[in-house]
């Protein structure tokens, strides 16, 4: 399924939206000033035009929500080298929650090895179930639980029948135009011995990517 985009409505408000995006980019440029090379002056966007060609957006699929989206915001599986550390991170989120989190013995850190359980939070409007180890989704205790096992089990406990995910393909090959000004600085024989104003105009831009819109 494809979507029609009223790009002309964007252009009707082009001055306001372009100005806001230009200010945002300039703020990012200013944040990069400490890393800017000595021969290059400050960067600034002086003009931005969205162009006349809209992106193509197509709905690829409507599926179950990815397991990782159910994890608390402060838990990052990419920084959890093993299941025990992931369980520890989940346990540290317990104080503010209302759901019961009982870590499996084959993945518990030492602090939980005695069988103690903790509460694990989900946003109040989404809390609806207990996270325990009685579900068949959890591997037998004889098998060492992996990070993927913990995430999948937690997601299965938190998932509701009304949760869904829309997978969207975005393809853009447009005529956006952006002008950037800066200076070329020659620091020999003295600092800023010669400063040459420069203006760079970028025309045309293309990318293809997948986006996920979830309802939890």
PDB file of C-alpha atoms in Angstrom:
ATOM      1  CA  UNK A   1       0.000   0.000   0.000  1.00  0.00           C
ATOM      2  CA  UNK A   2       1.356   3.426  -0.923  1.00  0.00           C
ATOM      3  CA  UNK A   3       0.516   6.829   0.556  1.00  0.00           C
ATOM      4  CA  UNK A   4      -0.104  10.108  -1.258  1.00  0.00           C
ATOM      5  CA  UNK A   5       1.688  13.083   0.273  1.00  0.00           C
ATOM      6  CA  UNK A   6       0.356  16.619  -0.099  1.00  0.00           C
ATOM      7  CA  UNK A   7       3.798  18.130  -0.564  1.00  0.00           C
ATOM      8  CA  UNK A   8       2.177  21.358  -1.745  1.00  0.00           C
ATOM      9  CA  UNK A   9       0.808  21.905   1.773  1.00  0.00           C
ATOM     10  CA  UNK A  10       4.354  21.714   3.092  1.00  0.00           C
ATOM     11  CA  UNK A  11       5.467  24.324   0.599  1.00  0.00           C
ATOM     12  CA  UNK A  12       2.595  26.632   1.564  1.00  0.00           C
ATOM     13  CA  UNK A  13       4.246  26.872   4.990  1.00  0.00           C
ATOM     14  CA  UNK A  14       7.712  26.629   3.482  1.00  0.00           C
ATOM     15  CA  UNK A  15       9.086  29.794   5.043  1.00  0.00           C
ATOM     16  CA  UNK A  16       8.165  28.829   8.611  1.00  0.00           C
ATOM     17  CA  UNK A  17       9.112  25.149   8.411  1.00  0.00           C
ATOM     18  CA  UNK A  18      12.301  25.800   6.470  1.00  0.00           C
ATOM     19  CA  UNK A  19      13.327  28.456   9.002  1.00  0.00           C
ATOM     20  CA  UNK A  20      12.767  26.054  11.897  1.00  0.00           C
ATOM     21  CA  UNK A  21      14.786  23.298  10.220  1.00  0.00           C
ATOM     22  CA  UNK A  22      17.517  25.761   9.284  1.00  0.00           C
ATOM     23  CA  UNK A  23      17.777  26.926  12.917  1.00  0.00           C
ATOM     24  CA  UNK A  24      17.968  23.300  14.088  1.00  0.00           C
ATOM     25  CA  UNK A  25      20.814  22.500  11.674  1.00  0.00           C
ATOM     26  CA  UNK A  26      22.681  25.677  12.666  1.00  0.00           C
ATOM     27  CA  UNK A  27      22.386  24.679  16.329  1.00  0.00           C
ATOM     28  CA  UNK A  28      24.000  21.330  15.467  1.00  0.00           C
ATOM     29  CA  UNK A  29      26.775  23.132  13.562  1.00  0.00           C
ATOM     30  CA  UNK A  30      27.483  25.277  16.624  1.00  0.00           C
ATOM     31  CA  UNK A  31      27.752  22.164  18.782  1.00  0.00           C
ATOM     32  CA  UNK A  32      30.446  20.882  16.401  1.00  0.00           C
ATOM     33  CA  UNK A  33      32.526  24.064  16.621  1.00  0.00           C
ATOM     34  CA  UNK A  34      35.065  22.569  19.065  1.00  0.00           C
ATOM     35  CA  UNK A  35      35.839  19.812  16.512  1.00  0.00           C
ATOM     36  CA  UNK A  36      35.972  22.168  13.526  1.00  0.00           C
ATOM     37  CA  UNK A  37      39.410  22.188  11.798  1.00  0.00           C
ATOM     38  CA  UNK A  38      41.464  25.367  12.147  1.00  0.00           C
ATOM     39  CA  UNK A  39      41.372  26.101   8.407  1.00  0.00           C
ATOM     40  CA  UNK A  40      37.569  26.194   8.305  1.00  0.00           C
ATOM     41  CA  UNK A  41      35.360  28.968   9.645  1.00  0.00           C
ATOM     42  CA  UNK A  42      31.958  28.561  11.334  1.00  0.00           C
ATOM     43  CA  UNK A  43      29.335  26.744   9.261  1.00  0.00           C
ATOM     44  CA  UNK A  44      25.874  28.247   8.796  1.00  0.00           C
ATOM     45  CA  UNK A  45      22.860  27.345   6.661  1.00  0.00           C
ATOM     46  CA  UNK A  46      21.741  30.492   4.862  1.00  0.00           C
ATOM     47  CA  UNK A  47      18.981  29.078   2.653  1.00  0.00           C
ATOM     48  CA  UNK A  48      16.779  25.978   2.674  1.00  0.00           C
ATOM     49  CA  UNK A  49      14.143  24.946   0.130  1.00  0.00           C
ATOM     50  CA  UNK A  50      12.212  21.670   0.367  1.00  0.00           C
ATOM     51  CA  UNK A  51      11.735  21.520  -3.408  1.00  0.00           C
ATOM     52  CA  UNK A  52       8.760  20.186  -5.355  1.00  0.00           C
ATOM     53  CA  UNK A  53       9.361  16.409  -5.323  1.00  0.00           C
ATOM     54  CA  UNK A  54       7.888  14.487  -2.349  1.00  0.00           C
ATOM     55  CA  UNK A  55       9.198  11.175  -1.006  1.00  0.00           C
ATOM     56  CA  UNK A  56       7.524   7.886  -1.845  1.00  0.00           C
ATOM     57  CA  UNK A  57       6.106   6.136   1.216  1.00  0.00           C
ATOM     58  CA  UNK A  58       4.801   2.567   1.087  1.00  0.00           C
ATOM     59  CA  UNK A  59       3.469   0.345   3.868  1.00  0.00           C
ATOM     60  CA  UNK A  60       5.446  -2.877   3.685  1.00  0.00           C
ATOM     61  CA  UNK A  61       3.812  -4.874   6.459  1.00  0.00           C
ATOM     62  CA  UNK A  62       1.756  -4.731   9.668  1.00  0.00           C
ATOM     63  CA  UNK A  63       3.219  -7.089  12.250  1.00  0.00           C
ATOM     64  CA  UNK A  64       3.784  -7.717  15.944  1.00  0.00           C
ATOM     65  CA  UNK A  65       5.920  -5.132  17.707  1.00  0.00           C
ATOM     66  CA  UNK A  66       9.643  -5.900  17.906  1.00  0.00           C
ATOM     67  CA  UNK A  67      10.567  -7.389  21.284  1.00  0.00           C
ATOM     68  CA  UNK A  68      13.133  -4.676  22.016  1.00  0.00           C
ATOM     69  CA  UNK A  69      10.465  -1.942  22.003  1.00  0.00           C
ATOM     70  CA  UNK A  70       8.976  -3.353  25.218  1.00  0.00           C
ATOM     71  CA  UNK A  71      12.142  -2.842  27.248  1.00  0.00           C
ATOM     72  CA  UNK A  72      12.334   0.115  29.646  1.00  0.00           C
ATOM     73  CA  UNK A  73      13.948   3.185  28.118  1.00  0.00           C
ATOM     74  CA  UNK A  74      17.029   2.949  30.347  1.00  0.00           C
ATOM     75  CA  UNK A  75      17.804  -0.643  29.345  1.00  0.00           C
ATOM     76  CA  UNK A  76      19.975  -1.070  26.258  1.00  0.00           C
ATOM     77  CA  UNK A  77      20.539  -4.641  25.095  1.00  0.00           C
ATOM     78  CA  UNK A  78      23.500  -3.516  22.988  1.00  0.00           C
ATOM     79  CA  UNK A  79      25.394  -2.669  26.181  1.00  0.00           C
ATOM     80  CA  UNK A  80      24.371  -5.895  27.933  1.00  0.00           C
ATOM     81  CA  UNK A  81      27.052  -8.479  27.063  1.00  0.00           C
ATOM     82  CA  UNK A  82      25.172 -11.322  28.765  1.00  0.00           C
ATOM     83  CA  UNK A  83      21.789 -12.235  30.207  1.00  0.00           C
ATOM     84  CA  UNK A  84      22.868 -11.836  33.839  1.00  0.00           C
ATOM     85  CA  UNK A  85      23.817  -8.204  33.288  1.00  0.00           C
ATOM     86  CA  UNK A  86      20.543  -7.611  31.416  1.00  0.00           C
ATOM     87  CA  UNK A  87      18.624  -9.072  34.365  1.00  0.00           C
ATOM     88  CA  UNK A  88      20.578  -6.760  36.676  1.00  0.00           C
ATOM     89  CA  UNK A  89      19.652  -3.762  34.507  1.00  0.00           C
ATOM     90  CA  UNK A  90      15.996  -4.776  34.555  1.00  0.00           C
ATOM     91  CA  UNK A  91      16.119  -5.235  38.299  1.00  0.00           C
ATOM     92  CA  UNK A  92      17.489  -1.722  38.754  1.00  0.00           C
ATOM     93  CA  UNK A  93      14.294  -0.431  37.111  1.00  0.00           C
ATOM     94  CA  UNK A  94      12.124  -2.284  39.621  1.00  0.00           C
ATOM     95  CA  UNK A  95      11.554   0.313  42.325  1.00  0.00           C
ATOM     96  CA  UNK A  96       9.064   2.459  40.412  1.00  0.00           C
ATOM     97  CA  UNK A  97       7.134  -0.392  38.774  1.00  0.00           C
ATOM     98  CA  UNK A  98       3.975  -2.324  39.485  1.00  0.00           C
ATOM     99  CA  UNK A  99       4.708  -5.580  37.620  1.00  0.00           C
ATOM    100  CA  UNK A 100       6.408  -8.565  39.225  1.00  0.00           C
ATOM    101  CA  UNK A 101       9.795  -9.455  37.809  1.00  0.00           C
ATOM    102  CA  UNK A 102      11.213 -12.820  38.861  1.00  0.00           C
ATOM    103  CA  UNK A 103      14.507 -13.490  37.131  1.00  0.00           C
ATOM    104  CA  UNK A 104      15.206 -17.049  35.960  1.00  0.00           C
ATOM    105  CA  UNK A 105      17.807 -18.791  38.089  1.00  0.00           C
ATOM    106  CA  UNK A 106      19.931 -19.611  35.048  1.00  0.00           C
ATOM    107  CA  UNK A 107      20.332 -15.910  34.248  1.00  0.00           C
ATOM    108  CA  UNK A 108      20.238 -14.196  37.635  1.00  0.00           C
ATOM    109  CA  UNK A 109      23.122 -12.063  38.869  1.00  0.00           C
ATOM    110  CA  UNK A 110      24.555 -12.991  42.238  1.00  0.00           C
ATOM    111  CA  UNK A 111      22.376 -10.434  44.042  1.00  0.00           C
ATOM    112  CA  UNK A 112      19.241 -12.264  42.834  1.00  0.00           C
ATOM    113  CA  UNK A 113      20.495 -15.835  43.094  1.00  0.00           C
ATOM    114  CA  UNK A 114      18.709 -16.425  46.387  1.00  0.00           C
ATOM    115  CA  UNK A 115      15.363 -16.324  44.584  1.00  0.00           C
ATOM    116  CA  UNK A 116      14.307 -12.804  45.554  1.00  0.00           C
ATOM    117  CA  UNK A 117      12.062 -11.068  43.071  1.00  0.00           C
ATOM    118  CA  UNK A 118      11.606  -7.408  42.240  1.00  0.00           C
ATOM    119  CA  UNK A 119       9.031  -5.182  40.638  1.00  0.00           C
ATOM    120  CA  UNK A 120       9.682  -4.104  37.090  1.00  0.00           C
ATOM    121  CA  UNK A 121       8.033  -1.015  35.671  1.00  0.00           C
ATOM    122  CA  UNK A 122       6.112  -0.410  32.494  1.00  0.00           C
ATOM    123  CA  UNK A 123       4.376   2.936  31.879  1.00  0.00           C
ATOM    124  CA  UNK A 124       1.245   2.914  34.103  1.00  0.00           C
ATOM    125  CA  UNK A 125      -1.196   2.994  31.187  1.00  0.00           C
ATOM    126  CA  UNK A 126       0.504  -0.049  29.681  1.00  0.00           C
ATOM    127  CA  UNK A 127       1.045  -2.176  32.789  1.00  0.00           C
ATOM    128  CA  UNK A 128      -1.133  -5.222  32.617  1.00  0.00           C
ATOM    129  CA  UNK A 129       0.703  -8.400  33.481  1.00  0.00           C
ATOM    130  CA  UNK A 130       3.351 -10.079  35.590  1.00  0.00           C
ATOM    131  CA  UNK A 131       6.761 -10.993  34.314  1.00  0.00           C
ATOM    132  CA  UNK A 132       7.648 -14.403  35.706  1.00  0.00           C
ATOM    133  CA  UNK A 133       9.408 -17.539  34.590  1.00  0.00           C
ATOM    134  CA  UNK A 134       6.427 -19.870  34.387  1.00  0.00           C
ATOM    135  CA  UNK A 135       5.716 -19.116  30.717  1.00  0.00           C
ATOM    136  CA  UNK A 136       6.734 -21.801  28.167  1.00  0.00           C
ATOM    137  CA  UNK A 137       8.521 -19.002  26.287  1.00  0.00           C
ATOM    138  CA  UNK A 138      11.321 -19.133  28.860  1.00  0.00           C
ATOM    139  CA  UNK A 139      13.903 -21.837  28.090  1.00  0.00           C
ATOM    140  CA  UNK A 140      14.321 -24.678  30.597  1.00  0.00           C
ATOM    141  CA  UNK A 141      16.514 -23.867  33.577  1.00  0.00           C
ATOM    142  CA  UNK A 142      18.982 -26.476  32.385  1.00  0.00           C
ATOM    143  CA  UNK A 143      19.793 -24.186  29.477  1.00  0.00           C
ATOM    144  CA  UNK A 144      21.648 -20.945  30.042  1.00  0.00           C
ATOM    145  CA  UNK A 145      19.319 -18.092  29.125  1.00  0.00           C
ATOM    146  CA  UNK A 146      20.599 -15.677  26.506  1.00  0.00           C
ATOM    147  CA  UNK A 147      19.949 -11.951  26.160  1.00  0.00           C
ATOM    148  CA  UNK A 148      17.494 -12.754  23.365  1.00  0.00           C
ATOM    149  CA  UNK A 149      15.664 -15.232  25.629  1.00  0.00           C
ATOM    150  CA  UNK A 150      15.223 -12.634  28.387  1.00  0.00           C
ATOM    151  CA  UNK A 151      14.054  -9.938  25.961  1.00  0.00           C
ATOM    152  CA  UNK A 152      11.603 -12.266  24.198  1.00  0.00           C
ATOM    153  CA  UNK A 153      10.137 -13.520  27.465  1.00  0.00           C
ATOM    154  CA  UNK A 154       9.751 -10.004  28.852  1.00  0.00           C
ATOM    155  CA  UNK A 155       8.108  -8.823  25.598  1.00  0.00           C
ATOM    156  CA  UNK A 156       5.681 -11.769  25.593  1.00  0.00           C
ATOM    157  CA  UNK A 157       4.573 -10.885  29.119  1.00  0.00           C
ATOM    158  CA  UNK A 158       4.086  -7.195  28.272  1.00  0.00           C
ATOM    159  CA  UNK A 159       2.492  -7.607  24.827  1.00  0.00           C
ATOM    160  CA  UNK A 160      -1.223  -6.902  24.432  1.00  0.00           C
ATOM    161  CA  UNK A 161      -3.568  -8.118  21.712  1.00  0.00           C
ATOM    162  CA  UNK A 162      -4.040  -4.541  20.485  1.00  0.00           C
ATOM    163  CA  UNK A 163      -0.302  -3.868  20.026  1.00  0.00           C
ATOM    164  CA  UNK A 164       0.870  -3.612  16.438  1.00  0.00           C
ATOM    165  CA  UNK A 165       3.714  -2.326  14.297  1.00  0.00           C
ATOM    166  CA  UNK A 166       3.625  -0.728  10.846  1.00  0.00           C
ATOM    167  CA  UNK A 167       6.712  -1.222   8.696  1.00  0.00           C
ATOM    168  CA  UNK A 168       7.146   1.613   6.189  1.00  0.00           C
ATOM    169  CA  UNK A 169       9.569   1.990   3.280  1.00  0.00           C
ATOM    170  CA  UNK A 170      10.593   5.601   2.589  1.00  0.00           C
ATOM    171  CA  UNK A 171      12.272   6.434  -0.728  1.00  0.00           C
ATOM    172  CA  UNK A 172      13.273  10.028  -1.449  1.00  0.00           C
ATOM    173  CA  UNK A 173      14.938  11.371  -4.564  1.00  0.00           C
ATOM    174  CA  UNK A 174      14.030  15.032  -4.396  1.00  0.00           C
ATOM    175  CA  UNK A 175      15.146  18.507  -5.376  1.00  0.00           C
ATOM    176  CA  UNK A 176      15.728  19.941  -1.920  1.00  0.00           C
ATOM    177  CA  UNK A 177      18.248  22.806  -1.959  1.00  0.00           C
ATOM    178  CA  UNK A 178      20.412  24.011   0.902  1.00  0.00           C
ATOM    179  CA  UNK A 179      23.071  26.741   0.953  1.00  0.00           C
ATOM    180  CA  UNK A 180      25.868  26.697   3.524  1.00  0.00           C
ATOM    181  CA  UNK A 181      28.323  29.516   4.169  1.00  0.00           C
ATOM    182  CA  UNK A 182      31.732  29.305   5.817  1.00  0.00           C
ATOM    183  CA  UNK A 183      35.279  30.627   5.488  1.00  0.00           C
ATOM    184  CA  UNK A 184      38.550  29.163   4.310  1.00  0.00           C
ATOM    185  CA  UNK A 185      41.205  30.340   6.751  1.00  0.00           C
ATOM    186  CA  UNK A 186      44.922  30.427   5.914  1.00  0.00           C
ATOM    187  CA  UNK A 187      46.908  30.481   9.156  1.00  0.00           C
ATOM    188  CA  UNK A 188      50.381  31.000   7.673  1.00  0.00           C
ATOM    189  CA  UNK A 189      52.544  32.916   8.338  1.00  0.00           C
ATOM    190  CA  UNK A 190      50.212  34.223  11.073  1.00  0.00           C
ATOM    191  CA  UNK A 191      46.804  33.093  12.376  1.00  0.00           C
ATOM    192  CA  UNK A 192      44.003  34.129  10.004  1.00  0.00           C
ATOM    193  CA  UNK A 193      46.514  35.641   7.619  1.00  0.00           C
ATOM    194  CA  UNK A 194      43.962  35.240   4.802  1.00  0.00           C
ATOM    195  CA  UNK A 195      40.210  34.586   5.174  1.00  0.00           C
ATOM    196  CA  UNK A 196      38.249  33.617   2.092  1.00  0.00           C
ATOM    197  CA  UNK A 197      34.427  33.569   2.298  1.00  0.00           C
ATOM    198  CA  UNK A 198      32.887  30.448   0.821  1.00  0.00           C
ATOM    199  CA  UNK A 199      29.339  29.399  -0.068  1.00  0.00           C
ATOM    200  CA  UNK A 200      28.302  25.860  -0.874  1.00  0.00           C
ATOM    201  CA  UNK A 201      24.930  24.977  -2.402  1.00  0.00           C
ATOM    202  CA  UNK A 202      23.694  21.408  -2.087  1.00  0.00           C
ATOM    203  CA  UNK A 203      21.062  20.395  -4.629  1.00  0.00           C
ATOM    204  CA  UNK A 204      19.333  17.075  -4.808  1.00  0.00           C
ATOM    205  CA  UNK A 205      19.266  14.536  -2.048  1.00  0.00           C
ATOM    206  CA  UNK A 206      18.305  10.863  -1.978  1.00  0.00           C
ATOM    207  CA  UNK A 207      17.900   8.118   0.571  1.00  0.00           C
ATOM    208  CA  UNK A 208      15.990   4.895   1.119  1.00  0.00           C
ATOM    209  CA  UNK A 209      15.164   3.579   4.539  1.00  0.00           C
ATOM    210  CA  UNK A 210      12.732   1.592   6.644  1.00  0.00           C
ATOM    211  CA  UNK A 211      10.692   3.163   9.418  1.00  0.00           C
ATOM    212  CA  UNK A 212       8.722   1.461  12.178  1.00  0.00           C
ATOM    213  CA  UNK A 213       5.605   2.973  13.731  1.00  0.00           C
ATOM    214  CA  UNK A 214       4.419   1.108  16.802  1.00  0.00           C
ATOM    215  CA  UNK A 215       1.291   1.240  18.921  1.00  0.00           C
ATOM    216  CA  UNK A 216       1.731  -0.077  22.456  1.00  0.00           C
TER     217      UNK A 216
END
